[in-house]
Amino acid sequence: MNQSRRPVFVSGAAAVSAFGFEWRGIGAALKEGRVSFSHSSQLADSHPSILASEVPAIPVSIDAANAKAQKLMSRAAHLATIAVQQALADAHWEDNREEIGFYAGVGASGGSMVELTEMLRASIVEHQFSLARFGSAGLAACNPLFAFQLMNNFTLCHGAILAGVSGPNSAFYSRGNGTVAALFEASHAIAEGDCERALAGGADSAVHAVTWAELKREGYARNGFVPGEGAALLALSASADNALAIVEHCAFGNSLTSDRNDLDKLLMNIDITEIHSVIIAPWGTPARQTLRALTETHFPQASVLNINEFLGDALAATPALAWVTALDLLQTEEINKCLILNAGIDGGIGAVLLGKTSRHANIMEHGQ
Amino acid sequence: MIPVITGVGVVSAFGLGTQVFFNSLAEGRSAIRPIQSFDATSFPTRVAGEVPIETFHAIKNISRPNPTLDHYEQIDAFRDRKVVFGLLAALEAWNSAHCGEREQEAALSIALGLEQAFLDDFAPVFSDGKIDWNAESQLADSNVRIRSHVGLCVDLLGKHLNLRGPTFINASACAAGGLAVAQAASLIQRGTASVVLCGGADSMVNPFGIGGMARLGAPSPRNEPDACRPFDRRRDGLVIGEGSAMFVVESEERARNRGVKPLARILGWGSTQDAYRVTAPRPDGSAARQAMVRALIRAKHQPEDVGYINAHGTGTPLNDIAEAKAIRDTFGTHADHLPVSSIKGAIGHLMAASGAIELAACLLPLQRNILPGTAHHREKDPACEINVIGEQPVEANVDVVLSNSFGFGGQNVALVLGK
C-alpha cells in the first residue's frame, strides 16, 4: 500500500433535503434565509402538529429503488440510495464502480411503524405484553423483511448495491461525529492509496415516531430543535481533473467545551486568519450555543451560517449536508475556504475545511 | 509503525474471560443451549450461544472508583446486554495490557449492533390497537426505554475508563468487528493514535432480536445444540450468539518501550462490498476474495504464507459455499491443505461482535499453537472445496492467520494477523 499522502479532491456531490434533490443552490437558499419547516406528514399520526424539515415526495424519475426494494429500506436508506445515484452522476463516475469506496455516517434503526404496530397489536392484551403471544402471533403479524429496515448499515448497503459500488467501505454510527469519521476514513483511503475514488457522507431521519419520542425523552425536542431528514455525499477523488474543491482538513475529537484550546487543537495546522466563511452544524441546543461561542471568539470576521436553522436536525446527515452547502458556497461566492464545524450531544466536535482547488494543501489529523 | 495487540478481553457463551474462551476452544467444546434469559418456548428459535447468567451478573463485581457505573445502572442501561458485555471485555483487555493513566489518551474503535428493543415497554401506552405517544411522553424520564441507543456502551466505556481520544462506532453489521479492529490498526499505522481500545459487543439474544432473525429465516430451524454446522453438507442455518471481544492495540515500539509483550501483529486488512443483493451474498465470492487479496497485499504476504483461516462460516447454505469459493480462488492449490475453521458452531453468530471474537480466536494458534475446530462439522460438503478442520482442534505451528467477516448487506472484511 502506498503510504504517501495525496491530496483529496471533491469531484461531485449530492444532497437530498427539504430543499429538494440538488446540492447546487443549497448555499444560496440558506443565505436567502429560506426555511424548510412545515407540519410533519410522517409524524402526523404519532406526534401531530410537529414542525419538521422533510424531504418532498421523491420523483419516480430519480428513484433507483423499485417498490419491492423500498420495502426493505428505512427512510434513511431510501434517501441514501438517491444521494448515491446523484453523486455518481455528478462526478461522472459511470465506470469501474467496483473500485469506488463508500464511507457513511448512519443513524438509528428506522423501521416501518405500521409493521411495528401490527406486531404489538398481536402481542399486547389489556396493557400486558405477552411473550408467548409475541412468539406465536406477533412475529407472524409483520413482514418478514421488516428486520432489514432496522439494520442501520443498510443505509450504506442499499445504495452500494443499486449502484454497483463495491470498494473499501464502512458504516459509522453517528450522532454527528460518526459522519466526520466517514469523511476522515474515506479521505485516508484515498490519500493512502486504498482506492482512487470514494463516496463519503451521511443519511438519517429524525422524522420517525420512535426517534422523535427519544429526542423528547432526552430533552432535545425543545429550544428550537426541529427534526429533519436527508442524505448528502461528497464524491472524493485522488484526481484533480474537474475538481470542485479540495479537502484541506478533517478532524474530530471528544471535547466539546467553550474552551478555545479545544478548538485550537482541532484546527491545528490551519491558518484560521484565512477563514471567512463558517458553517455550523450543531446537534441540540447546548452544542449550538457552544459552537456559536467558539466561532465568535475564533472567527469574529467570518460569515457564520447555522444549517440547522434552515434544514432542521437531520442527525447523521447534518454534517454532510453542511459540507455540501460549503461546496456550493465555494462555487458561487468569493471565498477560498469554508470551515464546517459540527458538534453533538455526546460531546463530539468535528472540523472539516474545504478549499478551492487552486490550493493544494492537504492536512488530515485528529485534533484531540 | 506496526500495530500490535497487547491486551484482549472476551465475554462469550463459554463465560467470562479470554482463558475460559481459549480453554473451551482448545477442548473442542460447544456452548449452544436452550435460551435461559427469557421464555422462548413459543419462538421458532429457542437455542443460542447465550452468555451464562452468572457472567452477566459479573457487572456487580466491578470496582466503582467513580459514579459512572452507578449512574448507568440507575438509568437501566444494563437492560441492553451488550453494554455489560462490552464493559466486561474492555476491562479485561485494559488490565491485561497493563494500561494506566498514560493509556487514557486512547482512541476507541468499537463495533456495536443495533439498539436493543424493549417491546414490553409499549404495553402501558398501547390502547385501541395503537401506540398512545402522548401517554408515552407523560412517562418522561431519562431511563433506557423502548430501545437503547446504539452508542450507550461507548458512552459508558469512555466515562468509566476516562478515555480522551476520538471515538469510532462501527455499524457495519457482521463485518463491523473486523472493521473496528482494522480501523484501530490504521490509526496506529498512520500515527494518528498511540493507543486504541477496539473490538465489538453485541447481543441479539432478546425477544425482538431472536424473533426478528427467526422471521428472516436465518437461524437453523432445528433447536438442537448442533443447530449450526458450518461447511457441513447438512447445514441449515446459523445460531445467534452474544458477547464481546475487546483489544488494546498500539505500536510495537510503544509496547516494547513500556515492557508489554505483544500477543499478535496486525499485518493487513481489506474491505469490499458485494454490491449484489440485500438478502444474499454474492454467490461467486468475488468481493469476499477481493477483501482477502487486499488484506494480503497490505500485509505484504503471499497466500502461501497463511497457515490458518478463521472463516466467517455462518452455517447457512449460501454463505458457506460462497466463502469456500472465495477462499479457493484466493489461495488456489494452497487451499487443498490450508486449515479453515469456524467457531460459530460453538458460540453462535455474535453479529457485530463476530469479527472481534473470531480475531480473539485467531490468537489461540499464535499463542498456543492450537487451531480451533469447527463444532458440529461432521460431513464435508463437496461444494465447499476447502480443508475444513473438524470438530476437534488440531495442533499446528503457524505464523500468519487470516480472519474473514462478511456482513448482512454485503460488507466484507479480512484481517491478517502474525506472530
Short mmCIF file of N, CA, C and O in Angstrom, two decimals, chain A residues 147-202:
data_model
loop_
_atom_site.label_atom_id
_atom_site.label_comp_id
_atom_site.label_asym_id
_atom_site.label_seq_id
_atom_site.Cartn_x
_atom_site.Cartn_y
_atom_site.Cartn_z
N ALA A 147 -37.10 -6.77 9.39
CA ALA A 147 -35.78 -6.72 10.04
C ALA A 147 -34.76 -5.98 9.19
O ALA A 147 -33.86 -5.32 9.71
N PHE A 148 -34.90 -6.10 7.88
CA PHE A 148 -33.94 -5.40 7.01
C PHE A 148 -34.06 -3.88 7.15
O PHE A 148 -33.08 -3.17 6.98
N GLN A 149 -35.26 -3.41 7.40
CA GLN A 149 -35.44 -1.97 7.57
C GLN A 149 -34.70 -1.47 8.82
O GLN A 149 -34.36 -0.30 8.92
N LEU A 150 -34.50 -2.38 9.77
CA LEU A 150 -33.92 -1.97 11.04
C LEU A 150 -32.40 -1.94 11.03
O LEU A 150 -31.78 -1.36 11.91
N MET A 151 -31.80 -2.60 10.07
CA MET A 151 -30.34 -2.70 10.05
C MET A 151 -29.75 -1.39 9.54
O MET A 151 -29.91 -1.04 8.37
N ASN A 152 -29.07 -0.68 10.42
CA ASN A 152 -28.66 0.67 10.03
C ASN A 152 -27.50 0.68 9.03
O ASN A 152 -27.31 1.68 8.34
N ASN A 153 -26.76 -0.42 8.91
CA ASN A 153 -25.72 -0.43 7.88
C ASN A 153 -26.33 -0.48 6.48
O ASN A 153 -25.67 -0.16 5.49
N PHE A 154 -27.60 -0.84 6.41
CA PHE A 154 -28.25 -0.90 5.10
C PHE A 154 -28.43 0.50 4.50
O PHE A 154 -28.71 0.63 3.31
N THR A 155 -28.28 1.52 5.33
CA THR A 155 -28.29 2.88 4.80
C THR A 155 -27.15 3.04 3.79
O THR A 155 -27.28 3.74 2.80
N LEU A 156 -26.06 2.36 4.04
CA LEU A 156 -24.95 2.33 3.08
C LEU A 156 -25.18 1.26 2.01
O LEU A 156 -25.00 1.50 0.82
N CYS A 157 -25.62 0.09 2.45
CA CYS A 157 -25.61 -1.08 1.56
C CYS A 157 -26.59 -0.97 0.40
O CYS A 157 -26.27 -1.36 -0.74
N HIS A 158 -27.79 -0.46 0.65
CA HIS A 158 -28.76 -0.37 -0.45
C HIS A 158 -28.20 0.48 -1.60
O HIS A 158 -28.32 0.11 -2.77
N GLY A 159 -27.64 1.62 -1.25
CA GLY A 159 -27.09 2.49 -2.28
C GLY A 159 -25.96 1.84 -3.04
O GLY A 159 -25.86 1.94 -4.26
N ALA A 160 -25.10 1.14 -2.29
CA ALA A 160 -23.96 0.47 -2.92
C ALA A 160 -24.44 -0.62 -3.86
O ALA A 160 -23.91 -0.79 -4.97
N ILE A 161 -25.44 -1.37 -3.42
CA ILE A 161 -25.95 -2.48 -4.23
C ILE A 161 -26.58 -1.96 -5.52
O ILE A 161 -26.29 -2.45 -6.62
N LEU A 162 -27.41 -0.94 -5.39
CA LEU A 162 -28.11 -0.42 -6.58
C LEU A 162 -27.15 0.21 -7.57
O LEU A 162 -27.39 0.19 -8.78
N ALA A 163 -26.05 0.76 -7.07
CA ALA A 163 -25.12 1.46 -7.96
C ALA A 163 -23.90 0.62 -8.32
O ALA A 163 -23.09 1.05 -9.15
N GLY A 164 -23.75 -0.55 -7.72
CA GLY A 164 -22.59 -1.38 -8.02
C GLY A 164 -21.29 -0.85 -7.44
O GLY A 164 -20.22 -1.09 -7.98
N VAL A 165 -21.38 -0.15 -6.33
CA VAL A 165 -20.19 0.41 -5.67
C VAL A 165 -19.64 -0.64 -4.70
O VAL A 165 -20.31 -0.99 -3.74
N SER A 166 -18.44 -1.16 -4.95
CA SER A 166 -18.00 -2.29 -4.12
C SER A 166 -16.56 -2.19 -3.63
O SER A 166 -15.92 -3.19 -3.36
N GLY A 167 -16.07 -0.98 -3.49
CA GLY A 167 -14.72 -0.81 -2.95
C GLY A 167 -14.70 -0.85 -1.44
O GLY A 167 -15.66 -1.28 -0.79
N PRO A 168 -13.59 -0.39 -0.83
CA PRO A 168 -13.49 -0.37 0.63
C PRO A 168 -14.64 0.44 1.24
O PRO A 168 -15.08 1.42 0.64
N ASN A 169 -15.08 0.05 2.41
CA ASN A 169 -16.28 0.71 2.95
C ASN A 169 -16.40 0.52 4.44
O ASN A 169 -15.82 -0.39 5.02
N SER A 170 -17.18 1.39 5.04
CA SER A 170 -17.54 1.26 6.45
C SER A 170 -18.74 2.14 6.74
O SER A 170 -18.86 3.24 6.18
N ALA A 171 -19.60 1.65 7.63
CA ALA A 171 -20.70 2.47 8.12
C ALA A 171 -20.40 2.82 9.58
O ALA A 171 -20.03 1.95 10.37
N PHE A 172 -20.51 4.10 9.90
CA PHE A 172 -20.24 4.56 11.26
C PHE A 172 -21.53 5.09 11.88
O PHE A 172 -22.20 5.94 11.28
N TYR A 173 -21.85 4.59 13.06
CA TYR A 173 -22.99 5.15 13.77
C TYR A 173 -22.65 6.59 14.13
O TYR A 173 -21.55 6.89 14.59
N SER A 174 -23.61 7.46 13.92
CA SER A 174 -23.29 8.88 14.05
C SER A 174 -24.34 9.65 14.82
O SER A 174 -25.53 9.57 14.51
N ARG A 175 -23.87 10.37 15.80
CA ARG A 175 -24.67 11.46 16.37
C ARG A 175 -23.94 12.76 16.01
O ARG A 175 -23.87 13.68 16.79
N GLY A 176 -23.38 12.77 14.84
CA GLY A 176 -22.62 13.91 14.34
C GLY A 176 -21.24 13.48 13.91
O GLY A 176 -20.92 13.42 12.72
N ASN A 177 -20.42 13.09 14.88
CA ASN A 177 -19.03 12.80 14.55
C ASN A 177 -18.83 11.52 13.73
O ASN A 177 -17.81 11.39 13.05
N GLY A 178 -19.73 10.60 13.82
CA GLY A 178 -19.60 9.39 13.00
C GLY A 178 -19.57 9.74 11.52
O GLY A 178 -18.89 9.07 10.72
N THR A 179 -20.27 10.79 11.16
CA THR A 179 -20.27 11.22 9.76
C THR A 179 -18.92 11.84 9.40
O THR A 179 -18.41 11.64 8.30
N VAL A 180 -18.33 12.56 10.35
CA VAL A 180 -16.98 13.10 10.12
C VAL A 180 -15.97 11.95 10.05
O VAL A 180 -15.04 11.98 9.24
N ALA A 181 -16.19 10.93 10.87
CA ALA A 181 -15.32 9.74 10.81
C ALA A 181 -15.39 9.12 9.42
O ALA A 181 -14.37 8.63 8.91
N ALA A 182 -16.56 9.13 8.83
CA ALA A 182 -16.72 8.57 7.48
C ALA A 182 -15.87 9.36 6.48
O ALA A 182 -15.17 8.78 5.64
N LEU A 183 -15.92 10.68 6.56
CA LEU A 183 -15.11 11.50 5.66
C LEU A 183 -13.62 11.31 5.96
O LEU A 183 -12.79 11.23 5.04
N PHE A 184 -13.30 11.23 7.22
CA PHE A 184 -11.91 11.02 7.65
C PHE A 184 -11.35 9.73 7.04
O PHE A 184 -10.27 9.71 6.45
N GLU A 185 -12.13 8.67 7.16
CA GLU A 185 -11.66 7.38 6.63
C GLU A 185 -11.62 7.36 5.12
O GLU A 185 -10.71 6.80 4.51
N ALA A 186 -12.63 7.94 4.49
CA ALA A 186 -12.64 7.98 3.02
C ALA A 186 -11.44 8.77 2.51
O ALA A 186 -10.77 8.36 1.55
N SER A 187 -11.15 9.89 3.15
CA SER A 187 -10.02 10.71 2.73
C SER A 187 -8.71 9.95 2.91
O SER A 187 -7.83 10.00 2.04
N HIS A 188 -8.58 9.26 4.02
CA HIS A 188 -7.36 8.48 4.24
C HIS A 188 -7.27 7.31 3.26
O HIS A 188 -6.17 6.97 2.82
N ALA A 189 -8.40 6.70 2.95
CA ALA A 189 -8.37 5.58 2.00
C ALA A 189 -7.81 6.05 0.65
O ALA A 189 -7.04 5.33 0.00
N ILE A 190 -8.17 7.26 0.27
CA ILE A 190 -7.64 7.81 -0.99
C ILE A 190 -6.20 8.27 -0.80
O ILE A 190 -5.32 7.94 -1.61
N ALA A 191 -5.95 8.98 0.26
CA ALA A 191 -4.61 9.53 0.48
C ALA A 191 -3.57 8.42 0.60
O ALA A 191 -2.43 8.58 0.19
N GLU A 192 -3.98 7.27 1.15
CA GLU A 192 -3.03 6.18 1.36
C GLU A 192 -3.04 5.17 0.21
O GLU A 192 -2.32 4.17 0.27
N GLY A 193 -3.88 5.40 -0.79
CA GLY A 193 -3.87 4.54 -1.95
C GLY A 193 -4.74 3.31 -1.88
O GLY A 193 -4.65 2.42 -2.72
N ASP A 194 -5.62 3.22 -0.86
CA ASP A 194 -6.54 2.08 -0.81
C ASP A 194 -7.52 2.11 -1.96
O ASP A 194 -7.99 1.08 -2.44
N CYS A 195 -7.89 3.31 -2.37
CA CYS A 195 -8.77 3.46 -3.52
C CYS A 195 -8.51 4.83 -4.15
O CYS A 195 -7.92 5.71 -3.51
N GLU A 196 -8.93 4.98 -5.37
CA GLU A 196 -8.73 6.25 -6.08
C GLU A 196 -9.92 7.18 -5.90
O GLU A 196 -9.80 8.39 -6.03
N ARG A 197 -11.07 6.57 -5.65
CA ARG A 197 -12.31 7.35 -5.54
C ARG A 197 -13.16 6.79 -4.41
O ARG A 197 -13.16 5.58 -4.16
N ALA A 198 -13.92 7.65 -3.77
CA ALA A 198 -14.80 7.18 -2.69
C ALA A 198 -15.94 8.16 -2.46
O ALA A 198 -15.80 9.36 -2.70
N LEU A 199 -17.05 7.62 -2.03
CA LEU A 199 -18.17 8.44 -1.58
C LEU A 199 -18.08 8.57 -0.05
O LEU A 199 -17.75 7.59 0.64
N ALA A 200 -18.40 9.76 0.45
CA ALA A 200 -18.39 9.94 1.91
C ALA A 200 -19.51 10.89 2.29
O ALA A 200 -19.70 11.93 1.65
N GLY A 201 -20.23 10.53 3.32
CA GLY A 201 -21.31 11.41 3.77
C GLY A 201 -22.17 10.74 4.80
O GLY A 201 -21.69 9.89 5.58
N GLY A 202 -23.44 11.10 4.81
CA GLY A 202 -24.33 10.52 5.81
C GLY A 202 -25.79 10.63 5.38
O GLY A 202 -26.14 11.44 4.52
#
